[in-house]
XYZ file of C-alpha atoms in Angstrom:
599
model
C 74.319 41.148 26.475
C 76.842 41.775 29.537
C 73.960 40.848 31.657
C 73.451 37.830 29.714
C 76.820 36.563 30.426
C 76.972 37.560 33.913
C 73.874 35.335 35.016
C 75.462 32.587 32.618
C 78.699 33.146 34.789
C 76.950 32.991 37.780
C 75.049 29.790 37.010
C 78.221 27.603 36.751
C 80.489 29.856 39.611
C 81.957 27.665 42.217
C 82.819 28.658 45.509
C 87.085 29.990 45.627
C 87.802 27.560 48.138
C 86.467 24.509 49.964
C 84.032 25.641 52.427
C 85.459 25.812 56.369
C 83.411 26.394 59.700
C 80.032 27.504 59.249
C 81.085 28.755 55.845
C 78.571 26.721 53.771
C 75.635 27.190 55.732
C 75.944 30.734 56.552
C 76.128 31.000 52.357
C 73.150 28.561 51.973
C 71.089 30.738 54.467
C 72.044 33.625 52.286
C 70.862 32.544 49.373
C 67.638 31.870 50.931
C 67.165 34.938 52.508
C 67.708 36.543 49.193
C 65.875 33.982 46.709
C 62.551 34.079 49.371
C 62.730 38.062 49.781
C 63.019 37.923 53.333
C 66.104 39.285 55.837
C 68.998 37.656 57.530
C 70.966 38.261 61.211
C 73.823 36.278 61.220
C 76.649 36.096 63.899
C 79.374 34.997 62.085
C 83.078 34.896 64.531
C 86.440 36.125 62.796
C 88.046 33.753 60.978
C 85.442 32.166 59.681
C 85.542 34.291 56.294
C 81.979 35.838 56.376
C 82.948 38.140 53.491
C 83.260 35.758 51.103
C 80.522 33.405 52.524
C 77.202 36.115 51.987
C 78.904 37.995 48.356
C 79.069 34.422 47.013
C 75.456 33.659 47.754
C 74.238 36.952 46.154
C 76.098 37.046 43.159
C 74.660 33.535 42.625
C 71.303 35.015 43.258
C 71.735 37.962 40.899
C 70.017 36.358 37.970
C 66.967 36.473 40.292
C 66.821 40.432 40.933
C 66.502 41.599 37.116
C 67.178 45.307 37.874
C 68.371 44.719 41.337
C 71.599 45.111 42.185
C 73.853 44.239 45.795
C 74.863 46.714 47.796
C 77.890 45.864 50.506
C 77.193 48.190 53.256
C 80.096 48.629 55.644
C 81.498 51.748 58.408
C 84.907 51.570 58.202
C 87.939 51.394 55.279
C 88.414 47.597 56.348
C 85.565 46.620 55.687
C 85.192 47.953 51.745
C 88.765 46.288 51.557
C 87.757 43.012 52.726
C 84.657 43.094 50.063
C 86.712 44.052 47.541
C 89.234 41.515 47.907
C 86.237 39.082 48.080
C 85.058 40.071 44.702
C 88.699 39.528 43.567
C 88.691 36.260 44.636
C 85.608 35.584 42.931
C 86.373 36.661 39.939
C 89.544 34.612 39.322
C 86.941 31.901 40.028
C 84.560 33.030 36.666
C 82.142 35.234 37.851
C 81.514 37.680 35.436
C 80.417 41.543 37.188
C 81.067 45.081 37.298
C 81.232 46.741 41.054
C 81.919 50.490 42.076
C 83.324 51.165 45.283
C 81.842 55.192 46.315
C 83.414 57.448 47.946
C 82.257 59.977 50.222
C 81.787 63.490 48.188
C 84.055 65.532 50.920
C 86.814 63.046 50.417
C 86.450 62.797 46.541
C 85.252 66.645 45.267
C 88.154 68.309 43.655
C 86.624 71.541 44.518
C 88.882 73.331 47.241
C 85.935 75.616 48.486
C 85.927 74.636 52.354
C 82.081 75.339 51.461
C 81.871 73.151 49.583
C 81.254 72.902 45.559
C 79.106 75.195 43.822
C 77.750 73.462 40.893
C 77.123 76.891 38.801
C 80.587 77.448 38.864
C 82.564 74.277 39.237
C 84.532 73.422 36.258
C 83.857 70.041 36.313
C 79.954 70.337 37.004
C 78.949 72.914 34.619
C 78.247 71.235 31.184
C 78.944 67.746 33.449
C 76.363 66.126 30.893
C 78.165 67.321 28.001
C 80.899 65.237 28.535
C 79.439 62.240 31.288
C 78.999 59.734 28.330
C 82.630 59.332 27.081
C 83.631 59.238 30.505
C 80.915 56.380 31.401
C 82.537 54.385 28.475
C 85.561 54.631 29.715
C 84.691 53.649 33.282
C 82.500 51.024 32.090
C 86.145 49.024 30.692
C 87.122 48.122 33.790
C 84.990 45.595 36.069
C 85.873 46.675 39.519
C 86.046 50.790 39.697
C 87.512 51.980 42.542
C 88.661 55.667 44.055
C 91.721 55.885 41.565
C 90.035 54.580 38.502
C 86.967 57.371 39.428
C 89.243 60.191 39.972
C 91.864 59.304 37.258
C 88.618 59.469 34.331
C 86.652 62.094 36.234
C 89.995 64.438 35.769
C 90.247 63.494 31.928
C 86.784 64.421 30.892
C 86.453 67.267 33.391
C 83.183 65.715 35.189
C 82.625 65.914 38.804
C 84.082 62.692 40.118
C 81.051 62.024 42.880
C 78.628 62.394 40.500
C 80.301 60.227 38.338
C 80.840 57.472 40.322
C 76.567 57.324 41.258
C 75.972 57.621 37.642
C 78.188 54.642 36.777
C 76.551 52.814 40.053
C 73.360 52.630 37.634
C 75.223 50.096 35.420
C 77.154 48.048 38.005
C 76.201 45.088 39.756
C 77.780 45.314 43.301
C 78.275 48.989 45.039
C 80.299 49.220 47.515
C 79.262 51.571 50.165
C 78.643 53.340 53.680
C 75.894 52.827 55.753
C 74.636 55.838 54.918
C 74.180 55.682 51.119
C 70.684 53.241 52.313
C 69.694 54.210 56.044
C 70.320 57.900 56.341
C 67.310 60.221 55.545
C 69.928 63.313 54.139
C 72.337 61.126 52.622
C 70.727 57.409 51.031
C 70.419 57.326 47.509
C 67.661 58.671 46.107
C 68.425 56.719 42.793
C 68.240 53.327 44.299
C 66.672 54.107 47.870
C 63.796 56.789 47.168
C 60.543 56.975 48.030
C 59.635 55.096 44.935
C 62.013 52.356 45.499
C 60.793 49.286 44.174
C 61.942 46.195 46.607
C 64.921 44.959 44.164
C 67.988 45.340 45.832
C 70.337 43.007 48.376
C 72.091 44.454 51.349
C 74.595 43.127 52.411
C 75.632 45.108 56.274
C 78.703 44.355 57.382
C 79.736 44.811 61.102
C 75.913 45.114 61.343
C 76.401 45.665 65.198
C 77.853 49.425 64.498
C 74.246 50.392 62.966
C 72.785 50.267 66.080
C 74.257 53.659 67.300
C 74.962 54.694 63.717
C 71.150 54.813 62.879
C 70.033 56.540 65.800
C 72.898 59.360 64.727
C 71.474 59.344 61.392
C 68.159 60.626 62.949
C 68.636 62.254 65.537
C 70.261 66.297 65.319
C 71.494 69.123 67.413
C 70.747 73.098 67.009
C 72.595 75.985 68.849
C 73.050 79.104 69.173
C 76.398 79.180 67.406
C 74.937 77.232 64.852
C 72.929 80.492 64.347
C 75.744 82.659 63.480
C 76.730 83.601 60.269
C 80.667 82.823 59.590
C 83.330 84.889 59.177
C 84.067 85.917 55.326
C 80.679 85.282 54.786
C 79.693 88.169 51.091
C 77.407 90.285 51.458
C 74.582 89.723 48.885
C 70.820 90.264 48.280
C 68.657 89.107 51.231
C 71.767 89.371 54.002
C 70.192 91.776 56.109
C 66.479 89.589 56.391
C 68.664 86.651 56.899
C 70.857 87.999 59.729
C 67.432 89.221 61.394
C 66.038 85.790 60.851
C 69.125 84.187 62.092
C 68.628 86.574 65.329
C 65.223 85.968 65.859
C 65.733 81.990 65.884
C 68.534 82.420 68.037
C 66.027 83.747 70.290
C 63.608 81.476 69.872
C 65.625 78.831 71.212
C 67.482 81.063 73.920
C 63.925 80.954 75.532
C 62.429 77.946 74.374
C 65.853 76.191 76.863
C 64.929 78.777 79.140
C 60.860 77.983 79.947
C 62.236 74.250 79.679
C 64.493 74.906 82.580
C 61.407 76.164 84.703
C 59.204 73.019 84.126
C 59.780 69.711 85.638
C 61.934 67.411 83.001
C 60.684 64.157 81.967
C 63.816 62.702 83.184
C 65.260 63.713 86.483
C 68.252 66.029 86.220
C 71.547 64.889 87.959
C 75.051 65.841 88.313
C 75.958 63.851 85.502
C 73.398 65.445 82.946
C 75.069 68.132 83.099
C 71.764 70.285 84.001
C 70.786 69.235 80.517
C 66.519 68.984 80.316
C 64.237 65.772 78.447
C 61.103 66.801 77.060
C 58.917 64.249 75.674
C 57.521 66.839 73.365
C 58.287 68.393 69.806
C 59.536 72.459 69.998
C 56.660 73.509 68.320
C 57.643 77.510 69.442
C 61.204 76.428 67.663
C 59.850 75.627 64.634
C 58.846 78.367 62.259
C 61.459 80.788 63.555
C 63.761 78.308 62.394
C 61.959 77.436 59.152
C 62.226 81.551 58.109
C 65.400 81.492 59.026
C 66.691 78.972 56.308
C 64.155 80.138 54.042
C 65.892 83.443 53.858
C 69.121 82.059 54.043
C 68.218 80.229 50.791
C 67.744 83.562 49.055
C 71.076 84.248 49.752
C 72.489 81.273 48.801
C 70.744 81.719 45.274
C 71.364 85.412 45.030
C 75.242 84.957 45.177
C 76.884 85.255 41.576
C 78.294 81.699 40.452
C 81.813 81.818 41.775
C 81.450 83.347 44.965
C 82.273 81.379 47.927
C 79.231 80.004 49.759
C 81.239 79.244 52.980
C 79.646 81.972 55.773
C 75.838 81.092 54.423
C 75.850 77.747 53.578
C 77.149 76.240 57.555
C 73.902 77.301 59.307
C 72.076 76.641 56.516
C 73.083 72.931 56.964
C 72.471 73.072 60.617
C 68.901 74.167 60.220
C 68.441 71.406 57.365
C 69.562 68.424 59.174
C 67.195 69.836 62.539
C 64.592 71.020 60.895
C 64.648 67.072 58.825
C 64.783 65.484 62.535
C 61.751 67.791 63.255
C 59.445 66.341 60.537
C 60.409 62.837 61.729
C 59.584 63.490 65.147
C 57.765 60.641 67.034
C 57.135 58.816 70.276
C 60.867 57.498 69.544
C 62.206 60.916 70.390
C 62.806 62.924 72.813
C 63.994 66.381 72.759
C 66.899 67.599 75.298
C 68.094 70.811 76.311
C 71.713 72.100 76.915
C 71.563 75.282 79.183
C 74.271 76.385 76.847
C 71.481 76.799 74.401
C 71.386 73.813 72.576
C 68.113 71.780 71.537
C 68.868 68.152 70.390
C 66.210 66.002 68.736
C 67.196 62.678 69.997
C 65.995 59.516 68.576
C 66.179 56.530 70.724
C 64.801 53.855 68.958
C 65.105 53.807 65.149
C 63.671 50.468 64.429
C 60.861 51.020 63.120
C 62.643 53.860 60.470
C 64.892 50.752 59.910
C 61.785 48.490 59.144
C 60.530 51.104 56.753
C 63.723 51.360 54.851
C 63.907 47.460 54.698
C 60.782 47.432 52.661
C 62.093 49.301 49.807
C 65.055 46.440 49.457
C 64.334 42.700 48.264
C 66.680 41.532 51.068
C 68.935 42.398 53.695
C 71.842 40.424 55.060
C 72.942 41.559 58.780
C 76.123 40.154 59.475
C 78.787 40.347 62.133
C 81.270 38.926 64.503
C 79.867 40.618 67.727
C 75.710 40.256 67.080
C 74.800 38.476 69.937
C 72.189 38.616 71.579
C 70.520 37.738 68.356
C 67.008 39.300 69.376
C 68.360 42.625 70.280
C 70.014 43.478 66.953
C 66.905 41.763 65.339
C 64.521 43.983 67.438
C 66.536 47.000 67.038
C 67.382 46.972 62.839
C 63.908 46.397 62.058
C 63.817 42.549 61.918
C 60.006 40.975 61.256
C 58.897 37.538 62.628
C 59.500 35.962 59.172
C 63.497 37.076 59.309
C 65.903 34.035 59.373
C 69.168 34.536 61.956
C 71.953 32.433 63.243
C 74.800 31.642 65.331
C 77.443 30.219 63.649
C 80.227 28.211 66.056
C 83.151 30.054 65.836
C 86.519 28.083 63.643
C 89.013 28.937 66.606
C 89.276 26.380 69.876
C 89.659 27.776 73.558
C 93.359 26.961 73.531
C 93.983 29.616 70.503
C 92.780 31.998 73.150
C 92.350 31.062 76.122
C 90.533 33.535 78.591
C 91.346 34.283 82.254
C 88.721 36.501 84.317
C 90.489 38.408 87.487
C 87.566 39.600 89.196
C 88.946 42.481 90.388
C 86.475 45.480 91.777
C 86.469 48.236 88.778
C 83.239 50.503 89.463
C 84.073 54.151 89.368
C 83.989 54.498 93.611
C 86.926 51.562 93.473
C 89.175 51.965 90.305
C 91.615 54.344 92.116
C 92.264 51.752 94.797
C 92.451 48.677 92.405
C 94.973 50.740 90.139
C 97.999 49.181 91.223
C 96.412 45.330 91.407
C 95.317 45.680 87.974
C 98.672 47.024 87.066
C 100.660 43.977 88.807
C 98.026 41.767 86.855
C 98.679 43.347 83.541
C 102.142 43.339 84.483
C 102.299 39.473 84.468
C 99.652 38.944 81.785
C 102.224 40.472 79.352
C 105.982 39.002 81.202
C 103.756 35.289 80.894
C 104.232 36.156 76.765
C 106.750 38.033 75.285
C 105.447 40.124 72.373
C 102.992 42.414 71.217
C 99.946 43.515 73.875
C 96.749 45.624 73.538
C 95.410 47.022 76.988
C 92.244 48.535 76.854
C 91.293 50.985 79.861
C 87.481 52.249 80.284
C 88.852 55.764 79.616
C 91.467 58.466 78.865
C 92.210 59.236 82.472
C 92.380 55.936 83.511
C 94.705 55.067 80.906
C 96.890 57.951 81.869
C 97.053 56.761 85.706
C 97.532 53.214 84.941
C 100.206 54.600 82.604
C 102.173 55.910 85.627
C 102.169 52.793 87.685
C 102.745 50.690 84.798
C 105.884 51.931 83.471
C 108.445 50.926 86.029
C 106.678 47.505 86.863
C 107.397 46.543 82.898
C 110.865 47.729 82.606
C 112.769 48.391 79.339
C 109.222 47.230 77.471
C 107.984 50.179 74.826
C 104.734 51.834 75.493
C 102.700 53.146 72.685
C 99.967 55.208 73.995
C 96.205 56.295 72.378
C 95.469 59.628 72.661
C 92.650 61.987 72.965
C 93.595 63.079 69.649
C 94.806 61.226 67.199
C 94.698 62.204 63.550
C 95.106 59.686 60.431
C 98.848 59.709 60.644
C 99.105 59.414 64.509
C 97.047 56.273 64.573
C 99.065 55.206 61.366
C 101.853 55.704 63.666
C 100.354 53.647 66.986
C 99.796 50.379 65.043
C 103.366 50.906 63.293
C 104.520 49.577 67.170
C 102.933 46.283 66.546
C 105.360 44.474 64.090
C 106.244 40.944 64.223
C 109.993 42.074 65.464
C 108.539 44.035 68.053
C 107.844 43.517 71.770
C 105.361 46.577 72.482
C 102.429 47.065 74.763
C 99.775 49.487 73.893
C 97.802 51.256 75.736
C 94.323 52.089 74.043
C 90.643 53.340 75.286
C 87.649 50.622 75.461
C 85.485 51.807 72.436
C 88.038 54.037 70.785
C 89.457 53.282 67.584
C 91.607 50.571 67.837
C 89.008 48.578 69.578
C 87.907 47.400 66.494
C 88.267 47.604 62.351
C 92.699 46.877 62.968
C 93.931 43.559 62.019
C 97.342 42.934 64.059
C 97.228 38.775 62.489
C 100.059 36.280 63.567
C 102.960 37.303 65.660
C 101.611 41.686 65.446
C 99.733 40.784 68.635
C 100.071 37.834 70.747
C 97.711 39.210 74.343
C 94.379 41.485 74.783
C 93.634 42.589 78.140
C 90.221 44.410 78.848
C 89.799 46.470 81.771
C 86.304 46.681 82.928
C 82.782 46.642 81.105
C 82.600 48.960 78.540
C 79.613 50.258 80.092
C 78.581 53.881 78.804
C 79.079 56.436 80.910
C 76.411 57.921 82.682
C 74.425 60.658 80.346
C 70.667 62.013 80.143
C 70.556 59.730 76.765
C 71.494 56.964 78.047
C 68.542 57.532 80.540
C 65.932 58.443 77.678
C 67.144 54.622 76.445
C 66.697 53.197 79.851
C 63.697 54.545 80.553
C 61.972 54.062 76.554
C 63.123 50.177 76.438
C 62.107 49.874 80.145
C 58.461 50.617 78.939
C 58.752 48.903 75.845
C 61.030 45.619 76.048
C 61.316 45.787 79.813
C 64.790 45.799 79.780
C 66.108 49.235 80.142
C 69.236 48.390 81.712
C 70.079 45.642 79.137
C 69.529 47.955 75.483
C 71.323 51.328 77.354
C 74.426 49.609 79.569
C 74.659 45.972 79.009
C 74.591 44.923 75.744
C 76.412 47.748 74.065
C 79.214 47.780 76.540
C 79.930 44.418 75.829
C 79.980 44.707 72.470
C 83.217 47.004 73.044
C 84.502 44.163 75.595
C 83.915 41.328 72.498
C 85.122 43.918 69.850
C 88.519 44.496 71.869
C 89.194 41.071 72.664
C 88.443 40.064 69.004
C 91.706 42.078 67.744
C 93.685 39.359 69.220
C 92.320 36.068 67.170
C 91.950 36.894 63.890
C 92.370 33.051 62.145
C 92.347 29.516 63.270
C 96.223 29.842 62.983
C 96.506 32.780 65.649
C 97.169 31.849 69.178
C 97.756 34.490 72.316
C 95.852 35.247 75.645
C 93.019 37.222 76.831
C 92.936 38.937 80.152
C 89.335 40.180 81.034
C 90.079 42.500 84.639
C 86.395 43.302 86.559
C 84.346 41.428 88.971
C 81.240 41.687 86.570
C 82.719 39.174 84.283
C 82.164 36.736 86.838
C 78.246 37.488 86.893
C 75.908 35.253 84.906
C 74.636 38.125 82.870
C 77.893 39.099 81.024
C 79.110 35.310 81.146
C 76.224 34.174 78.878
C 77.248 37.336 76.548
C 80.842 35.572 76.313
C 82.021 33.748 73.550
C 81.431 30.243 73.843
C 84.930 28.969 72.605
C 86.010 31.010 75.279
C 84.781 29.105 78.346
C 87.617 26.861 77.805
C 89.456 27.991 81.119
C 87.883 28.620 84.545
C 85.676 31.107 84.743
C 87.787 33.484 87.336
C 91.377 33.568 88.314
């Protein structure tokens, strides 16, 4: 019956507001996507309200997925917000749903074991199905369940507010979620993302270009020796002795399996920047069983201990081994496996497209959507995209005077940054004088932004500084974007890449200039070969999938803190003779080219 309604709901909903930008026809290509089963890439610039414009086309579509259900994927707390206050929105304007909003199970588990919960003993597991119904019927009031409805029932019925909270996910008709809940092998759900997954569901993947580097995380894993160790506080129980010894042994194992890889000639030549660390194009096979035994026995354990007893000690390598040992069985010609001489073996996976493509099967349709996706056929390529998948780039709302861009091609590789410091300084120095008010800097690393710091400070005078450090916990980056106030006349200093490059929202008068010192490039590293090298032979363009493209999505993620809405105005500074070259120029914004294209 409340399915029955919803579709009817659906049928006559109207979009909020009148359509702006590219709204309508980044909505109608939604719909299409979804309706024809197919997928969707979509670069869609701030401002033009992107949320809204793909969760209206799938709620309109949700008559056509029966079962299905649409799942807003996002990496960051602004991102869940924004969908949430889309479905808001939507609902003042008829539509008739029920959503759920999850939670990660570290940040929701009332259990205070720094193990983590034991579900023999845990108050509010034990019997959990005893009491789940009643508290399902009283979740099942509300039509948009977030944290604080989840936690407030879970607590009144005694039930385990994770599990909750996936249970409930069964009857709603938008989750709101991580990446992670659909891509990642050790954490998607099984319920809605197994193996037997029928292709029912939307995705909707917001700030799509984050699950580039997110997915290869997801499967790829590290193993050391340390990870080997049983913990401190760790009870002794049936088994401990076989699994210390089997602990040992695979501590061995890979002592010597780094050691023989040492002796042979790497697969990718070692330099002072690798850090003597090894590629092997090769599984560990020798690694393999010793580690297998090892969390076999550590298992017994694990089951021998009385319910109650703390699992911390056992259950830390016992992860460790899981998560490598899951990266093992995955293992193909996308990997590579590298070696730490401090006795560390790292299954890295470079490309995970075809992993992606494989997940996208189980799903009806996914939407890819972002403000920073360009170049289109890279983030197609790389998330699994098929020659029958739809994309676009939509124009962005905001003109070239909002923003207008000046390039100082200043020379910012690593042999010249010490003896352009105090040009760039000057530069800055003006860029922020020109208009009073709130500034972002962003410097191409912690050191840099500690020199530039030092010259910086008596150019600018009485002006306050707030400075990004190395690190910063919830409350100390609370703190940092407390400077930027519309009252306030601050300059921060922040790292290219680092958190406050993107996912903040300083709109209006909270930030009036951006100025983005160098590239973004990655810094040199024996992955960042492996890419070069595996998209060299496969794309031919090696340089563009490991440096290029994913430093300038940093560059176009820092600069896109300053316009947030075709009422926002301010200036961007970009500070590195590479802007200048036509390779990052066409990688620009085109509202940008407004202004010349150096100073």
């Amino acid at each position: 019956r409340r399915r029955t309604r919803r579709d009817a709901s659906m049928e006559k909903l109207e979009f909020p507001f009148s359509f702006r930008g590219g709204q309508r026809e980044l909505s109608r290509r939604a719909y299409r996507a979804i309706r024809d089963g197919h997928h969707f890439f979509a670069e869609a610039p701030t401002g033009l309200g992107k949320t809204l414009a793909v969760l209206f086309p799938a709620l309109k579509a949700l008559p056509l997925l029966g079962e299905g259900r649409v799942f807003y994927l996002t990496a960051k707390t602004p991102g869940r917000l924004a969908a949430e206050e889309a479905l808001r929105k939507l609902e003042s304007a008829g539509a008739e749903f029920r959503s759920v909003t999850l939670t990660a199970k570290n940040k929701i588990c009332f259990s205070e074991d720094p193990g983590g919960c034991d579900p023999r003993s845990c108050p509010y597991a034990v019997g959990y199905y005893d009491r789940a119904r009643e508290a399902m019927k009283q979740l099942s009031q509300f039509t948009m369940i977030g944290r604080e409805q989840i936690e407030d029932v879970a607590r009144r019925h005694t039930v385990c507010p994770h599990e909750l909270s996936l249970d409930i996910s069964d009857w709603c008709d938008v989750v709101i979620g991580d990446f992670n809940h659909a891509f990642d092998p050790s954490a998607r759900l099984q319920r809605h993302f197994g193996e037997e997954a029928s292709a029912k569901h939307v995705l909707l993947v917001d700030e799509a270009h984050n699950l580039v580097e997110r997915s290869r995380e997801m499967h790829s894993a590290a193993l050391s020796v340390g990870d080997l160790e049983i913990r401190p506080g760790a009870q002794r129980a049936k088994g401990s002795a076989k699994a210390k010894r089997a602990l040992r042994q695979a501590a061995e194992a890979l002592l010597d399996f780094v050691g023989k890889a040492a002796s042979q000639q790497p697969s990718v030549p070692r330099q002072a920047h690798h850090e003597n660390k090894i590629a092997l194009n090769a599984l560990p096979k020798e690694l393999v069983e010793p580690c297998r035994a090892a969390r076999e026995a550590l298992e017994a354990v694990l089951l021998s201990l009385a319910p109650g007893t703390p699992l911390s000690g056992w259950i830390e390598p016992w992860f460790a081994l899981s998560d490598w040992l899951g990266a093992v069985d995955a293992y193909d010609e996308s990997c590579h496996t590298i070696c730490s001489p401090a006795g560390t073996v790292r299954i890295f996976c470079a490309d995970p497209s075809e992993r992606l493509r494989s997940d996208l099967k189980k799903v009806r349709s996914a939407v890819f959507f972002s403000a920073t996706l360009s170049p289109l056929e890279y983030f197609h390529d790389l998330l699994g995209g098929g020659p029958e998948d739809d994309s676009i780039h939509l124009a962005s709302p905001s003109s070239s005077e909002q923003g207008p861009l000046r390039v100082l091609p200043l020379e910012l590789t690593l042999r010249f940054r010490e003896q352009t410091l105090p040009a760039v300084a000057e530069a800055v120095t003006e860029h922020i004088r020109a208009r009073p008010g709130n500034h972002l800097v962003f410097c191409p690393s912690h050191s840099y932004l500690a020199a530039l710091r030092e010259i910086l400070e008596p150019l600018i005078g009485g002006i306050p500084l707030a400075l990004q450090t190395s690190a910063m916990d919830e409350k100390a980056r609370t703190d940092f974007l407390a400077n930027f106030t519309r009252a306030t006349n601050t300059t921060g200093l922040a790292v290219l890449g680092g958190v406050f490059s993107e996912g903040i929202d300083l709109p209006g008068e909270r930030l009036v200039g951006v100025c983005v010192i160098g590239t973004g490039l990655p810094s040199l590293s024996i992955e960042r070969d492996i890419l070069r090298r595996h998209f060299d032979s496969t794309h031919g363009r090696g340089y563009d999938y490991a440096y290029l493209f994913p430093g300038m999505q940093r560059v176009l993620q820092a600069a896109g803190r300053l316009i947030r809405s075709t009422s926002d105005t301010g200036s961007i500074l970009l500070i590195d003779r590479r802007f200048t070259e036509p390779r990052q120029r066409a990688l620009l914004p085109a509202w940008w080219s407004g202004r010349p294209p150096a100073a």
